[in-house]
Short mmCIF file of C-alpha atoms in Angstrom, two decimals:
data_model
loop_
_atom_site.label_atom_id
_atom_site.label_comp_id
_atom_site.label_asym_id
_atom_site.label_seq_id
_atom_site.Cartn_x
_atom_site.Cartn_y
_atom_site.Cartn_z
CA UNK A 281 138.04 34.64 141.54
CA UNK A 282 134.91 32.79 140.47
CA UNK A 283 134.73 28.85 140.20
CA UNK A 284 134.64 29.10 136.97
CA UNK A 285 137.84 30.89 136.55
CA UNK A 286 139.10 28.50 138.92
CA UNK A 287 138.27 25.53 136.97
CA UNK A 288 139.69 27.32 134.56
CA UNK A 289 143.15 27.73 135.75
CA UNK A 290 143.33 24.28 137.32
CA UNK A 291 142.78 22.52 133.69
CA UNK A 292 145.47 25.21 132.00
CA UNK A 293 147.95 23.89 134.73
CA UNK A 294 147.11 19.70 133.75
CA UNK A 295 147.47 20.87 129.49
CA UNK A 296 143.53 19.88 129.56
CA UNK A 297 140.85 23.12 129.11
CA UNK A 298 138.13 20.95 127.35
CA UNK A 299 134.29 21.33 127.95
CA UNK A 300 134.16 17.95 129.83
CA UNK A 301 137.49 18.69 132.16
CA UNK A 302 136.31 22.20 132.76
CA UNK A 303 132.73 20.83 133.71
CA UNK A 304 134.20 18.24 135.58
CA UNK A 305 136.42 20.85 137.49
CA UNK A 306 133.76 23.06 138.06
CA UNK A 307 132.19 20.85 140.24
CA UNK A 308 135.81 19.88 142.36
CA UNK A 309 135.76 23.75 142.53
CA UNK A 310 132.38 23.91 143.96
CA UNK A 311 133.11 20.81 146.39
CA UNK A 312 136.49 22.16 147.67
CA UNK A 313 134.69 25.80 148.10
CA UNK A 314 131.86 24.09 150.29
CA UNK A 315 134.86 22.06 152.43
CA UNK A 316 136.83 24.90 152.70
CA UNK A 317 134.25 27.15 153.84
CA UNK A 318 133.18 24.63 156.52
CA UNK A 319 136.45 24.55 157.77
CA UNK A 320 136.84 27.63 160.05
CA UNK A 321 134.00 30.26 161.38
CA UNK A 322 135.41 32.53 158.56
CA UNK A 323 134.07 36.06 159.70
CA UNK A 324 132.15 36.29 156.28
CA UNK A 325 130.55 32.39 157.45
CA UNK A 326 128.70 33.72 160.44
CA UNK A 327 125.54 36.23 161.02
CA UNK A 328 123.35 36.92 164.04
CA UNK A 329 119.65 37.12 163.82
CA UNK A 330 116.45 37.67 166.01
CA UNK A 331 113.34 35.76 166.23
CA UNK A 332 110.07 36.34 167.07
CA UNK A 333 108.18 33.59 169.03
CA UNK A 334 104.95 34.82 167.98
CA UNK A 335 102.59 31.23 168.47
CA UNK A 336 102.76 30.21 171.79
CA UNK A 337 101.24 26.60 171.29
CA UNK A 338 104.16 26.00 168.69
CA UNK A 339 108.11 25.77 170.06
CA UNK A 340 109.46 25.32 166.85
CA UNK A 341 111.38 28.47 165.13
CA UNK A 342 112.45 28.28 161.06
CA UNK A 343 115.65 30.21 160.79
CA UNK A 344 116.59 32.32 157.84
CA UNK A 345 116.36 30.69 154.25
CA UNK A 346 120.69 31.09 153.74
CA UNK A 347 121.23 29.49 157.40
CA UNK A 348 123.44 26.61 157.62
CA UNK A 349 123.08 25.85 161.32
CA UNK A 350 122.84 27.94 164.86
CA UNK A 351 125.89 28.02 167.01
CA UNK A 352 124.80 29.74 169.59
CA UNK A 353 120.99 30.83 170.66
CA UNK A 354 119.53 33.19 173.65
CA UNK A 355 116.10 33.94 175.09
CA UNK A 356 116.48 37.69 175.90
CA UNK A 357 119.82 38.03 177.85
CA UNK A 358 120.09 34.41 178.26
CA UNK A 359 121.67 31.68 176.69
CA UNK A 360 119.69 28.56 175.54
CA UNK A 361 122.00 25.33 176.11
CA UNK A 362 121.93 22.89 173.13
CA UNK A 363 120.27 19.80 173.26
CA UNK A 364 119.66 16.47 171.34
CA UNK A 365 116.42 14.37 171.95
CA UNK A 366 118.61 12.03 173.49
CA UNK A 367 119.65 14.39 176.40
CA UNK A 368 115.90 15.42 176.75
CA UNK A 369 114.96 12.45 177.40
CA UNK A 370 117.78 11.13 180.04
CA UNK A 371 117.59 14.78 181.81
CA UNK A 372 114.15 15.44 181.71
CA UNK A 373 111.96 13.73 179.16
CA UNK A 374 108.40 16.22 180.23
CA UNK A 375 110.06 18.68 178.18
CA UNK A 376 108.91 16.61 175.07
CA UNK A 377 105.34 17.29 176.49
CA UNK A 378 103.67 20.25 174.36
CA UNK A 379 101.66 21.10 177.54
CA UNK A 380 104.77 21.46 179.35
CA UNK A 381 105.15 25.35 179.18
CA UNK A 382 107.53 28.61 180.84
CA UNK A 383 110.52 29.78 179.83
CA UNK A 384 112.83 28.82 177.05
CA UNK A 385 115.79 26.98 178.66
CA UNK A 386 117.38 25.07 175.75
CA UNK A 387 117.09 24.28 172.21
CA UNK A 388 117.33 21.54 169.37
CA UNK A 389 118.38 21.82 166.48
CA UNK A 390 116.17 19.70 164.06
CA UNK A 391 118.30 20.54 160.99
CA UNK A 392 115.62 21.38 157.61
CA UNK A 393 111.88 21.16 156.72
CA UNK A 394 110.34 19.83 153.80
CA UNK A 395 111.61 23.14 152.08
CA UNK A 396 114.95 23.11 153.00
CA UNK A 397 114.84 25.85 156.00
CA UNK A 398 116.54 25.10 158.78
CA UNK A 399 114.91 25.00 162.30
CA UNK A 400 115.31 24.95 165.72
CA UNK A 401 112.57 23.81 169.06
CA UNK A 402 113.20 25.83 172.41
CA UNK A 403 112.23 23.79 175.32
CA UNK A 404 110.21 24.41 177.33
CA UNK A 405 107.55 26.07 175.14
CA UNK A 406 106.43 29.46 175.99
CA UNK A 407 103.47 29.74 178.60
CA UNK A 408 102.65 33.40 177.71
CA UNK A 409 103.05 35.61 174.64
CA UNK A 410 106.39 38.01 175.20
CA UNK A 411 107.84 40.69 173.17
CA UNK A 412 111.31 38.79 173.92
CA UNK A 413 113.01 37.93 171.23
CA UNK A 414 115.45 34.71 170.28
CA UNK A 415 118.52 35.77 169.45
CA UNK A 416 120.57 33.45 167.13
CA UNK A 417 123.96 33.46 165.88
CA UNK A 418 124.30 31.41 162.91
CA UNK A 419 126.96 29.96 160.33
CA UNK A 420 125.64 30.12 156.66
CA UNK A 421 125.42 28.06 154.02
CA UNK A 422 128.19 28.56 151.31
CA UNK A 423 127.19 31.32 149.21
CA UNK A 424 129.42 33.19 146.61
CA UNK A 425 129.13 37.19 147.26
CA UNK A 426 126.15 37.55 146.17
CA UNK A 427 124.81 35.44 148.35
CA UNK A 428 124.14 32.36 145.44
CA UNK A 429 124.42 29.00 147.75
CA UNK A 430 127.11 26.74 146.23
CA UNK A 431 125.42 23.56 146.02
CA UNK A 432 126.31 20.46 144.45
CA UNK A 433 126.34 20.38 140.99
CA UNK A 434 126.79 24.28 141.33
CA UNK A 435 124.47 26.69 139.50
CA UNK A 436 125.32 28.45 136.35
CA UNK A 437 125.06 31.62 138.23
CA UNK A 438 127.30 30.27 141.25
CA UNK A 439 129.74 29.67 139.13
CA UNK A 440 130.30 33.05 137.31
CA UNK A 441 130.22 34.86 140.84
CA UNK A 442 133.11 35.58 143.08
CA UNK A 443 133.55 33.72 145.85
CA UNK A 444 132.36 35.56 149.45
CA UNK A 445 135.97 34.38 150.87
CA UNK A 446 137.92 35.51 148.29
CA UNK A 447 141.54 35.16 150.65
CA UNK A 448 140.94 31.31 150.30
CA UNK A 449 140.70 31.30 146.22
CA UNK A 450 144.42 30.28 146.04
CA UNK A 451 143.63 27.35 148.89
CA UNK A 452 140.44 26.23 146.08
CA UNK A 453 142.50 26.46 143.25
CA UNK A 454 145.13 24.03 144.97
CA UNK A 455 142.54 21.51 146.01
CA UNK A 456 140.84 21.48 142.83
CA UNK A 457 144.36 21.64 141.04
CA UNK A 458 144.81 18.06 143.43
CA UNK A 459 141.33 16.54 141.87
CA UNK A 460 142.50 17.52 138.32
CA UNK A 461 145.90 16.04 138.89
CA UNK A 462 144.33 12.79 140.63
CA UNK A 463 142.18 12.78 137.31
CA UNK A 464 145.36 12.34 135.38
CA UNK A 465 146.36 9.28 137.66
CA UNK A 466 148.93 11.40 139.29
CA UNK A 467 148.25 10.88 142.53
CA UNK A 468 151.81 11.67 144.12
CA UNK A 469 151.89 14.77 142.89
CA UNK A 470 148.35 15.70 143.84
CA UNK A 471 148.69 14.15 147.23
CA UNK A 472 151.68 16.88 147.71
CA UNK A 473 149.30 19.68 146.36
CA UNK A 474 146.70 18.82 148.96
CA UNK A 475 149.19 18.23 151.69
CA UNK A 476 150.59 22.02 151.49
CA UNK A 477 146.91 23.69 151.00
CA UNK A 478 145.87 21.91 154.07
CA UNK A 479 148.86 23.34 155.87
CA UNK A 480 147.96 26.83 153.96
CA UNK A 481 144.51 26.89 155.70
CA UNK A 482 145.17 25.32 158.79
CA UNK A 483 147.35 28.74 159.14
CA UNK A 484 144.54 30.72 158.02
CA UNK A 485 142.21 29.32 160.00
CA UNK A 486 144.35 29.64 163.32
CA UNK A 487 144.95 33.62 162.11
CA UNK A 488 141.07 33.68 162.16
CA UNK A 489 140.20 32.00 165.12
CA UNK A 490 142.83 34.06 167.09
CA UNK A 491 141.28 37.35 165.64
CA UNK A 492 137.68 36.60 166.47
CA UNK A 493 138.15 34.69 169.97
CA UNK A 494 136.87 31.31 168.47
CA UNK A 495 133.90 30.28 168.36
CA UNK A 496 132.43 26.92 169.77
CA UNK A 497 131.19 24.57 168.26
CA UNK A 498 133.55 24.64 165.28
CA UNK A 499 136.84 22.87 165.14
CA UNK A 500 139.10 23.10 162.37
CA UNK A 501 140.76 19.84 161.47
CA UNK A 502 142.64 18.32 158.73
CA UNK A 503 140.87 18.23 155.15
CA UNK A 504 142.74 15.02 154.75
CA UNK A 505 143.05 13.13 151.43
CA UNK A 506 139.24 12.62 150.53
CA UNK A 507 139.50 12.13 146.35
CA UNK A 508 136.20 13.59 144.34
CA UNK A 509 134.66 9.95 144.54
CA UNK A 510 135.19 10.02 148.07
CA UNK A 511 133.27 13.33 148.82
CA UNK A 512 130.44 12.71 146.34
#
């Protein structure tokens, strides 16, 4: 299914397929995609990646222009352990210092640039050039199979494409069914459409996590009762 269709079917279920409901349901659909795709490391959600460290006097890496955020990242055959400034600086703040070189240890994740790009800093920096590469594995942004992000308001041409998790359409029609519903003022009922597509995906998600092995960093948990307003 694409959003649109979704939209679609969610206003044909409330009596209401105007231009304003189905714009209006569009976006739910996109919003509701983007949560439910965050939810779980969905197989499709997650990619691996090498890097190239190529300026020594520079420790920050941008990661690919689709990436989300890294869950895991290794130097060669060794894992990098994550890091916020805050531990830096407690544990060993001289890894802040540029001139403070060797081999990467860990790694902070400085979420995007100016253009958007996500990137990480290894620490320390490298003393010497290598032909070791980083090694990255990474959960995407949302994207709809052909890789169009779903953004909020959603494009014209994320909207006409399928969605890249297409076993979790029926779990995005439901929630966006729920906004439509909530819309209408009829809260009860929506509040029992969102209660039984959370239960829905929770199963999913414990089906995927159990045929993958998990993967830290990412905990499902409930979508709970956020309304549009809420999200937005």
């Amino acid at each position: 299914m694409t959003l649109t269709e979704i939209a679609q079917y969610a206003g044909e279920k409330i009596g209401k397929t105007d231009a304003d409901t189905i714009t209006f349901l569009e976006k739910s659909a996109a919003l509701n995609y983007r949560r439910v795709w965050n939810f779980a490391p969905w197989r499709e959600t997650i990619t691996n990646s090498t890097y190239a460290i190529t300026d020594i006097a520079n420790r920050t890496v941008t990661l690919g222009t689709n990436v989300e955020a890294p869950l895991s990242v290794a130097w060669g055959d060794n894992e990098l352990n994550p890091m916020d400034l805050a531990t830096i600086i407690s544990q060993d703040a001289d890894l802040l210092d540029i001139d403070r070189v060797g081999t990467p240890q860990a790694y902070y994740f400085k979420g995007r640039n100016s253009s958007g790009i996500a990137e990480i800093d290894v620490y320390p920096a490298l003393q010497t050039a290598s032909t070791t590469t980083l090694k990255v594995i990474e959960k995407l942004q949302c994207l709809t199979r052909l890789s169009y992000v779903v953004d909020f308001p959603p494009s014209a041409s994320a909207i006409a494409d399928e969605l890249r998790l297409p076993h979790v359409s029926h779990v995005v029609l439901a929630l966006t069914h729920a906004d439509a519903l909530e819309r209408e003022r009829q809260y009860g009922k929506a509040q029992l459409v969102v209660q039984t597509a959370n239960t829905d995906l929770s199963a999913m998600a414990n089906y995927e996590l159990s045929q993958v092995g998990g993967m830290k960093q990412i905990t499902p948990s409930s979508l709970g009762e956020l309304g549009l307003e809420e999200i937005i």
